[in-house]
């Protein structure tokens, strides 16, 4: 019976709240693989351009969290992403894009004034039929939701 008391005391000390958190955090770090991040990045790219080229239609716009009514031009606005990391849109703009490991979509507009304007989009969601991104400029946050 004395050993059971000792074992219980050891288990109790091991699973004290601070140690339990550290133990669980260690298990999480050990179980995460670099391949998971690479797979998520590849899945994002596949969803974005469909493996070749995919055209997205603007469905919703939010300004600082408030939904906006789409203008006639916005209702027709499309953006096409290609597998060679280029894009083009309805307005005639073209450029390149890259995706960082934290799934930030960085677009460079090649034919903008000034040239090579860069826009980093925070990706809220990118599924096969849904692209939800946002960016902030001049303390205004624009959220753009595209669909197929």
Short mmCIF file of N, CA and C in Angstrom, two decimals:
data_model
loop_
_atom_site.label_atom_id
_atom_site.label_comp_id
_atom_site.label_asym_id
_atom_site.label_seq_id
_atom_site.Cartn_x
_atom_site.Cartn_y
_atom_site.Cartn_z
N UNK A 1 0.81 -1.20 0.00
CA UNK A 1 0.00 0.00 0.00
C UNK A 1 0.85 1.26 0.00
N UNK A 2 2.03 1.20 0.54
CA UNK A 2 2.88 2.39 0.59
C UNK A 2 3.27 2.81 -0.82
N UNK A 3 3.50 1.84 -1.72
CA UNK A 3 3.88 2.18 -3.08
C UNK A 3 2.77 2.87 -3.83
N UNK A 4 1.53 2.49 -3.56
CA UNK A 4 0.40 3.15 -4.22
C UNK A 4 0.36 4.61 -3.82
N UNK A 5 0.61 4.91 -2.54
CA UNK A 5 0.63 6.30 -2.08
C UNK A 5 1.73 7.10 -2.74
N UNK A 6 2.90 6.47 -2.90
CA UNK A 6 4.02 7.15 -3.55
C UNK A 6 3.69 7.39 -5.02
N UNK A 7 3.14 6.39 -5.69
CA UNK A 7 2.80 6.54 -7.10
C UNK A 7 1.77 7.63 -7.30
N UNK A 8 0.78 7.68 -6.41
CA UNK A 8 -0.23 8.71 -6.52
C UNK A 8 0.38 10.10 -6.33
N UNK A 9 1.32 10.22 -5.39
CA UNK A 9 1.97 11.50 -5.14
C UNK A 9 2.77 11.93 -6.37
N UNK A 10 3.45 10.99 -7.01
CA UNK A 10 4.24 11.32 -8.21
C UNK A 10 3.32 11.74 -9.35
N UNK A 11 2.24 11.01 -9.55
CA UNK A 11 1.28 11.36 -10.60
C UNK A 11 0.67 12.72 -10.32
N UNK A 12 0.33 12.96 -9.05
CA UNK A 12 -0.27 14.24 -8.68
C UNK A 12 0.68 15.39 -8.99
N UNK A 13 1.98 15.21 -8.68
CA UNK A 13 2.96 16.27 -8.95
C UNK A 13 3.15 16.46 -10.45
N UNK A 14 3.15 15.36 -11.19
CA UNK A 14 3.35 15.44 -12.63
C UNK A 14 2.23 16.23 -13.31
N UNK A 15 1.02 16.03 -12.85
CA UNK A 15 -0.12 16.65 -13.51
C UNK A 15 -0.66 17.87 -12.79
N UNK A 16 0.20 18.56 -12.06
CA UNK A 16 -0.19 19.85 -11.50
C UNK A 16 -0.44 20.79 -12.67
N UNK A 17 -1.28 21.79 -12.53
CA UNK A 17 -1.66 22.63 -13.67
C UNK A 17 -0.48 23.17 -14.49
N UNK A 18 0.58 23.67 -13.82
CA UNK A 18 1.69 24.22 -14.59
C UNK A 18 2.42 23.13 -15.36
N UNK A 19 2.62 22.01 -14.71
CA UNK A 19 3.33 20.92 -15.37
C UNK A 19 2.48 20.27 -16.44
N UNK A 20 1.20 20.19 -16.20
CA UNK A 20 0.30 19.62 -17.20
C UNK A 20 0.33 20.45 -18.47
N UNK A 21 0.29 21.78 -18.33
CA UNK A 21 0.34 22.67 -19.49
C UNK A 21 1.65 22.47 -20.24
N UNK A 22 2.76 22.43 -19.50
CA UNK A 22 4.07 22.24 -20.14
C UNK A 22 4.14 20.89 -20.84
N UNK A 23 3.61 19.86 -20.20
CA UNK A 23 3.61 18.52 -20.79
C UNK A 23 2.79 18.49 -22.07
N UNK A 24 1.60 19.09 -22.06
CA UNK A 24 0.74 19.11 -23.24
C UNK A 24 1.37 19.93 -24.36
N UNK A 25 2.00 21.05 -24.00
CA UNK A 25 2.67 21.89 -24.99
C UNK A 25 3.82 21.12 -25.65
N UNK A 26 4.59 20.40 -24.84
CA UNK A 26 5.68 19.60 -25.37
C UNK A 26 5.15 18.53 -26.33
N UNK A 27 4.06 17.87 -25.94
CA UNK A 27 3.46 16.85 -26.83
C UNK A 27 3.01 17.47 -28.14
N UNK A 28 2.43 18.67 -28.09
CA UNK A 28 1.97 19.35 -29.29
C UNK A 28 3.13 19.69 -30.21
N UNK A 29 4.21 20.23 -29.64
CA UNK A 29 5.37 20.61 -30.44
C UNK A 29 5.99 19.38 -31.08
N UNK A 30 6.09 18.30 -30.33
CA UNK A 30 6.68 17.09 -30.87
C UNK A 30 5.83 16.52 -32.00
N UNK A 31 4.50 16.61 -31.86
CA UNK A 31 3.62 15.99 -32.86
C UNK A 31 3.48 16.81 -34.13
N UNK A 32 3.77 18.11 -34.11
CA UNK A 32 3.67 18.93 -35.31
C UNK A 32 4.85 18.65 -36.23
N UNK A 33 4.57 18.55 -37.50
CA UNK A 33 5.60 18.27 -38.48
C UNK A 33 5.71 19.43 -39.45
N UNK A 34 6.89 19.62 -39.98
CA UNK A 34 7.09 20.65 -40.99
C UNK A 34 6.27 20.35 -42.23
N UNK A 35 6.06 19.05 -42.51
CA UNK A 35 5.28 18.67 -43.69
C UNK A 35 3.85 19.18 -43.61
N UNK A 36 3.31 19.30 -42.38
CA UNK A 36 1.95 19.81 -42.23
C UNK A 36 1.84 21.23 -42.78
N UNK A 37 2.85 22.07 -42.48
CA UNK A 37 2.84 23.44 -42.99
C UNK A 37 3.01 23.45 -44.50
N UNK A 38 3.88 22.58 -45.02
CA UNK A 38 4.09 22.50 -46.47
C UNK A 38 2.81 22.02 -47.14
N UNK A 39 2.16 21.01 -46.57
CA UNK A 39 0.93 20.51 -47.14
C UNK A 39 -0.16 21.58 -47.15
N UNK A 40 -0.27 22.36 -46.08
CA UNK A 40 -1.26 23.43 -46.01
C UNK A 40 -0.97 24.49 -47.07
N UNK A 41 0.29 24.80 -47.26
CA UNK A 41 0.69 25.78 -48.28
C UNK A 41 0.36 25.26 -49.68
N UNK A 42 0.65 24.00 -49.94
CA UNK A 42 0.34 23.43 -51.25
C UNK A 42 -1.17 23.36 -51.47
N UNK A 43 -1.91 23.00 -50.44
CA UNK A 43 -3.37 22.94 -50.55
C UNK A 43 -3.93 24.33 -50.85
N UNK A 44 -3.39 25.35 -50.19
CA UNK A 44 -3.81 26.72 -50.45
C UNK A 44 -3.57 27.09 -51.91
N UNK A 45 -2.38 26.79 -52.42
CA UNK A 45 -2.06 27.11 -53.82
C UNK A 45 -3.00 26.37 -54.78
N UNK A 46 -3.26 25.10 -54.48
CA UNK A 46 -4.17 24.34 -55.34
C UNK A 46 -5.57 24.93 -55.33
N UNK A 47 -6.05 25.33 -54.16
CA UNK A 47 -7.37 25.95 -54.09
C UNK A 47 -7.39 27.29 -54.80
N UNK A 48 -6.30 28.05 -54.69
CA UNK A 48 -6.25 29.39 -55.28
C UNK A 48 -6.28 29.35 -56.80
N UNK A 49 -5.49 28.47 -57.41
CA UNK A 49 -5.39 28.50 -58.87
C UNK A 49 -5.86 27.21 -59.55
N UNK A 50 -6.38 26.28 -58.78
CA UNK A 50 -6.92 25.05 -59.37
C UNK A 50 -5.89 24.20 -60.10
N UNK A 51 -4.61 24.44 -59.85
CA UNK A 51 -3.57 23.66 -60.51
C UNK A 51 -3.15 24.23 -61.86
N UNK A 52 -3.90 25.17 -62.41
CA UNK A 52 -3.57 25.78 -63.70
C UNK A 52 -3.95 27.27 -63.66
N UNK A 53 -5.24 27.54 -63.70
CA UNK A 53 -5.75 28.91 -63.61
C UNK A 53 -7.18 28.84 -63.08
N UNK A 54 -7.49 29.75 -62.19
CA UNK A 54 -8.85 29.79 -61.65
C UNK A 54 -9.29 31.24 -61.56
N UNK A 55 -10.52 31.49 -62.01
CA UNK A 55 -11.09 32.83 -61.98
C UNK A 55 -12.08 32.92 -60.83
N UNK A 56 -11.89 33.95 -60.02
CA UNK A 56 -12.74 34.19 -58.85
C UNK A 56 -13.63 35.40 -59.10
N UNK A 57 -14.90 35.30 -58.72
CA UNK A 57 -15.88 36.38 -58.86
C UNK A 57 -16.10 37.02 -57.50
N UNK A 58 -15.99 38.34 -57.44
CA UNK A 58 -16.22 39.05 -56.18
C UNK A 58 -17.68 38.90 -55.76
N UNK A 59 -17.90 38.43 -54.54
CA UNK A 59 -19.26 38.20 -54.04
C UNK A 59 -19.66 39.17 -52.94
N UNK A 60 -18.69 39.54 -52.06
CA UNK A 60 -19.00 40.41 -50.93
C UNK A 60 -17.80 41.30 -50.64
N UNK A 61 -18.11 42.50 -50.14
CA UNK A 61 -17.08 43.43 -49.69
C UNK A 61 -17.51 43.94 -48.31
N UNK A 62 -16.55 43.97 -47.41
CA UNK A 62 -16.78 44.52 -46.07
C UNK A 62 -15.77 45.63 -45.85
N UNK A 63 -16.22 46.73 -45.24
CA UNK A 63 -15.34 47.82 -44.86
C UNK A 63 -15.40 47.94 -43.35
N UNK A 64 -14.28 47.69 -42.70
CA UNK A 64 -14.21 47.69 -41.24
C UNK A 64 -15.29 46.82 -40.61
N UNK A 65 -15.55 45.68 -41.23
CA UNK A 65 -16.51 44.71 -40.71
C UNK A 65 -17.94 44.91 -41.16
N UNK A 66 -18.24 46.05 -41.77
CA UNK A 66 -19.61 46.34 -42.21
C UNK A 66 -19.79 45.92 -43.67
N UNK A 67 -20.83 45.13 -43.97
CA UNK A 67 -21.06 44.73 -45.37
C UNK A 67 -21.38 45.93 -46.24
N UNK A 68 -20.86 45.91 -47.45
CA UNK A 68 -21.08 46.98 -48.42
C UNK A 68 -21.92 46.45 -49.57
N UNK A 69 -22.74 47.31 -50.17
CA UNK A 69 -23.49 46.94 -51.35
C UNK A 69 -22.56 46.99 -52.55
N UNK A 70 -22.52 45.93 -53.32
CA UNK A 70 -21.65 45.89 -54.49
C UNK A 70 -22.20 46.80 -55.59
N UNK A 71 -21.29 47.56 -56.19
CA UNK A 71 -21.67 48.37 -57.36
C UNK A 71 -21.83 47.44 -58.55
N UNK A 72 -22.35 47.96 -59.66
CA UNK A 72 -22.48 47.13 -60.86
C UNK A 72 -21.12 46.62 -61.33
N UNK A 73 -20.12 47.49 -61.27
CA UNK A 73 -18.78 47.09 -61.67
C UNK A 73 -18.22 46.01 -60.75
N UNK A 74 -18.45 46.15 -59.45
CA UNK A 74 -17.97 45.14 -58.50
C UNK A 74 -18.67 43.80 -58.71
N UNK A 75 -19.92 43.84 -59.13
CA UNK A 75 -20.66 42.60 -59.36
C UNK A 75 -20.07 41.80 -60.52
N UNK A 76 -19.35 42.47 -61.42
CA UNK A 76 -18.72 41.81 -62.56
C UNK A 76 -17.21 41.56 -62.33
N UNK A 77 -16.70 42.06 -61.23
CA UNK A 77 -15.25 42.02 -61.00
C UNK A 77 -14.77 40.59 -60.78
N UNK A 78 -13.75 40.23 -61.54
CA UNK A 78 -13.12 38.91 -61.40
C UNK A 78 -11.62 39.07 -61.26
N UNK A 79 -11.02 38.07 -60.68
CA UNK A 79 -9.56 38.01 -60.58
C UNK A 79 -9.16 36.57 -60.87
N UNK A 80 -8.16 36.42 -61.74
CA UNK A 80 -7.69 35.10 -62.14
C UNK A 80 -6.28 34.88 -61.62
N UNK A 81 -6.09 33.77 -60.91
CA UNK A 81 -4.77 33.36 -60.42
C UNK A 81 -4.30 32.17 -61.24
N UNK A 82 -3.04 32.24 -61.66
CA UNK A 82 -2.48 31.17 -62.50
C UNK A 82 -1.37 30.43 -61.75
N UNK A 83 -1.10 29.22 -62.18
CA UNK A 83 -0.11 28.38 -61.51
C UNK A 83 1.33 28.90 -61.67
N UNK A 84 1.55 29.83 -62.61
CA UNK A 84 2.89 30.41 -62.77
C UNK A 84 3.08 31.64 -61.88
N UNK A 85 2.21 31.78 -60.85
CA UNK A 85 2.27 32.87 -59.87
C UNK A 85 2.03 34.24 -60.48
N UNK A 86 1.18 34.30 -61.50
CA UNK A 86 0.73 35.57 -62.05
C UNK A 86 -0.78 35.67 -61.85
N UNK A 87 -1.29 36.87 -61.94
CA UNK A 87 -2.72 37.10 -61.82
C UNK A 87 -3.11 38.25 -62.74
N UNK A 88 -4.41 38.32 -63.02
CA UNK A 88 -4.98 39.44 -63.78
C UNK A 88 -6.39 39.66 -63.27
N UNK A 89 -6.90 40.88 -63.48
CA UNK A 89 -8.26 41.13 -63.01
C UNK A 89 -9.10 41.83 -64.08
N UNK A 90 -10.38 42.00 -63.75
CA UNK A 90 -11.37 42.59 -64.64
C UNK A 90 -10.99 44.01 -65.05
N UNK A 91 -10.31 44.73 -64.16
CA UNK A 91 -9.94 46.13 -64.42
C UNK A 91 -8.71 46.26 -65.32
N UNK A 92 -8.10 45.15 -65.72
CA UNK A 92 -6.94 45.21 -66.59
C UNK A 92 -5.62 45.22 -65.85
N UNK A 93 -5.63 45.11 -64.55
CA UNK A 93 -4.39 45.05 -63.79
C UNK A 93 -3.82 43.64 -63.88
N UNK A 94 -2.49 43.57 -63.84
CA UNK A 94 -1.80 42.29 -63.86
C UNK A 94 -0.68 42.34 -62.84
N UNK A 95 -0.22 41.16 -62.48
CA UNK A 95 0.88 41.14 -61.53
C UNK A 95 1.31 39.75 -61.19
N UNK A 96 2.09 39.69 -60.15
CA UNK A 96 2.59 38.43 -59.63
C UNK A 96 2.09 38.27 -58.21
N UNK A 97 2.14 37.04 -57.72
CA UNK A 97 1.77 36.81 -56.32
C UNK A 97 2.67 35.74 -55.72
N UNK A 98 2.74 35.78 -54.42
CA UNK A 98 3.44 34.74 -53.67
C UNK A 98 2.62 34.44 -52.43
N UNK A 99 2.89 33.29 -51.87
CA UNK A 99 2.20 32.87 -50.66
C UNK A 99 3.26 32.55 -49.62
N UNK A 100 3.17 33.20 -48.47
CA UNK A 100 4.14 32.94 -47.42
C UNK A 100 3.70 31.74 -46.60
N UNK A 101 4.60 31.23 -45.78
CA UNK A 101 4.29 30.04 -44.99
C UNK A 101 3.19 30.28 -43.97
N UNK A 102 2.95 31.53 -43.59
CA UNK A 102 1.82 31.81 -42.69
C UNK A 102 0.54 32.08 -43.47
N UNK A 103 0.54 31.70 -44.75
CA UNK A 103 -0.61 31.82 -45.65
C UNK A 103 -1.04 33.27 -45.84
N UNK A 104 -0.08 34.14 -46.00
CA UNK A 104 -0.35 35.51 -46.41
C UNK A 104 -0.19 35.54 -47.93
N UNK A 105 -1.19 36.08 -48.61
CA UNK A 105 -1.15 36.22 -50.07
C UNK A 105 -0.59 37.60 -50.39
N UNK A 106 0.58 37.65 -51.01
CA UNK A 106 1.24 38.92 -51.33
C UNK A 106 1.15 39.13 -52.83
N UNK A 107 0.42 40.19 -53.22
CA UNK A 107 0.28 40.53 -54.63
C UNK A 107 1.14 41.75 -54.97
N UNK A 108 1.76 41.69 -56.12
CA UNK A 108 2.47 42.84 -56.68
C UNK A 108 1.74 43.21 -57.96
N UNK A 109 1.31 44.48 -58.05
CA UNK A 109 0.61 44.96 -59.24
C UNK A 109 1.66 45.55 -60.17
N UNK A 110 1.88 44.90 -61.30
CA UNK A 110 2.94 45.31 -62.21
C UNK A 110 2.62 46.59 -62.96
N UNK A 111 1.36 46.79 -63.34
CA UNK A 111 1.00 47.95 -64.16
C UNK A 111 0.24 49.01 -63.36
N UNK A 112 0.62 49.19 -62.10
CA UNK A 112 -0.02 50.21 -61.26
C UNK A 112 0.80 51.50 -61.29
N UNK A 113 0.19 52.55 -60.79
CA UNK A 113 0.90 53.82 -60.61
C UNK A 113 0.83 54.14 -59.12
N UNK A 114 1.92 54.12 -58.37
CA UNK A 114 3.28 53.82 -58.80
C UNK A 114 3.42 52.34 -59.16
N UNK A 115 4.44 52.01 -59.97
CA UNK A 115 4.61 50.62 -60.38
C UNK A 115 4.99 49.71 -59.21
N UNK A 116 4.69 48.44 -59.38
CA UNK A 116 5.04 47.42 -58.41
C UNK A 116 4.46 47.67 -57.02
N UNK A 117 3.22 48.12 -56.99
CA UNK A 117 2.51 48.29 -55.73
C UNK A 117 2.28 46.91 -55.12
N UNK A 118 2.59 46.75 -53.83
CA UNK A 118 2.47 45.46 -53.16
C UNK A 118 1.33 45.49 -52.15
N UNK A 119 0.49 44.46 -52.18
CA UNK A 119 -0.63 44.35 -51.24
C UNK A 119 -0.54 43.00 -50.54
N UNK A 120 -0.32 43.01 -49.23
CA UNK A 120 -0.34 41.75 -48.48
C UNK A 120 -1.76 41.47 -47.97
N UNK A 121 -2.33 40.36 -48.36
CA UNK A 121 -3.67 39.98 -47.93
C UNK A 121 -3.58 38.96 -46.81
N UNK A 122 -4.29 39.19 -45.76
CA UNK A 122 -4.47 38.16 -44.74
C UNK A 122 -5.53 37.21 -45.27
N UNK A 123 -5.23 35.93 -45.31
CA UNK A 123 -6.16 34.94 -45.84
C UNK A 123 -7.02 34.42 -44.69
N UNK A 124 -8.30 34.72 -44.75
CA UNK A 124 -9.23 34.20 -43.75
C UNK A 124 -9.63 32.77 -44.09
N UNK A 125 -9.81 32.52 -45.37
CA UNK A 125 -10.21 31.18 -45.81
C UNK A 125 -9.94 31.05 -47.31
N UNK A 126 -9.48 29.89 -47.70
CA UNK A 126 -9.31 29.59 -49.12
C UNK A 126 -9.69 28.14 -49.33
N UNK A 127 -10.88 27.95 -49.86
CA UNK A 127 -11.38 26.63 -50.18
C UNK A 127 -11.49 26.51 -51.69
N UNK A 128 -11.94 25.39 -52.16
CA UNK A 128 -12.05 25.18 -53.60
C UNK A 128 -12.99 26.19 -54.26
N UNK A 129 -14.04 26.62 -53.55
CA UNK A 129 -15.02 27.53 -54.14
C UNK A 129 -15.18 28.83 -53.35
N UNK A 130 -14.27 29.12 -52.42
CA UNK A 130 -14.38 30.32 -51.58
C UNK A 130 -13.00 30.88 -51.30
N UNK A 131 -12.82 32.17 -51.57
CA UNK A 131 -11.59 32.87 -51.24
C UNK A 131 -11.98 34.10 -50.42
N UNK A 132 -11.52 34.17 -49.19
CA UNK A 132 -11.87 35.24 -48.25
C UNK A 132 -10.57 35.86 -47.75
N UNK A 133 -10.30 37.11 -48.18
CA UNK A 133 -9.05 37.79 -47.84
C UNK A 133 -9.35 39.19 -47.33
N UNK A 134 -8.38 39.75 -46.62
CA UNK A 134 -8.54 41.14 -46.17
C UNK A 134 -7.19 41.83 -46.12
N UNK A 135 -7.25 43.15 -46.24
CA UNK A 135 -6.04 43.96 -46.13
C UNK A 135 -6.43 45.28 -45.49
N UNK A 136 -5.43 45.94 -44.92
CA UNK A 136 -5.66 47.21 -44.25
C UNK A 136 -4.79 48.27 -44.91
N UNK A 137 -5.42 49.41 -45.22
CA UNK A 137 -4.71 50.56 -45.77
C UNK A 137 -5.35 51.81 -45.18
N UNK A 138 -4.52 52.74 -44.75
CA UNK A 138 -4.99 54.00 -44.14
C UNK A 138 -6.01 53.75 -43.02
N UNK A 139 -5.71 52.77 -42.18
CA UNK A 139 -6.54 52.41 -41.04
C UNK A 139 -7.95 51.95 -41.43
N UNK A 140 -8.11 51.52 -42.67
CA UNK A 140 -9.37 50.96 -43.15
C UNK A 140 -9.11 49.50 -43.53
N UNK A 141 -9.93 48.59 -43.00
CA UNK A 141 -9.77 47.18 -43.32
C UNK A 141 -10.82 46.77 -44.34
N UNK A 142 -10.34 46.27 -45.45
CA UNK A 142 -11.20 45.80 -46.54
C UNK A 142 -11.18 44.28 -46.55
N UNK A 143 -12.35 43.69 -46.51
CA UNK A 143 -12.47 42.24 -46.60
C UNK A 143 -13.17 41.92 -47.91
N UNK A 144 -12.56 41.07 -48.72
CA UNK A 144 -13.09 40.71 -50.03
C UNK A 144 -13.38 39.21 -50.03
N UNK A 145 -14.59 38.86 -50.38
CA UNK A 145 -14.99 37.46 -50.44
C UNK A 145 -15.32 37.13 -51.89
N UNK A 146 -14.60 36.14 -52.41
CA UNK A 146 -14.78 35.70 -53.80
C UNK A 146 -15.39 34.31 -53.80
N UNK A 147 -16.08 34.00 -54.88
CA UNK A 147 -16.65 32.66 -55.05
C UNK A 147 -16.47 32.20 -56.48
N UNK A 148 -16.94 31.01 -56.74
CA UNK A 148 -16.86 30.42 -58.08
C UNK A 148 -18.19 30.56 -58.77
#
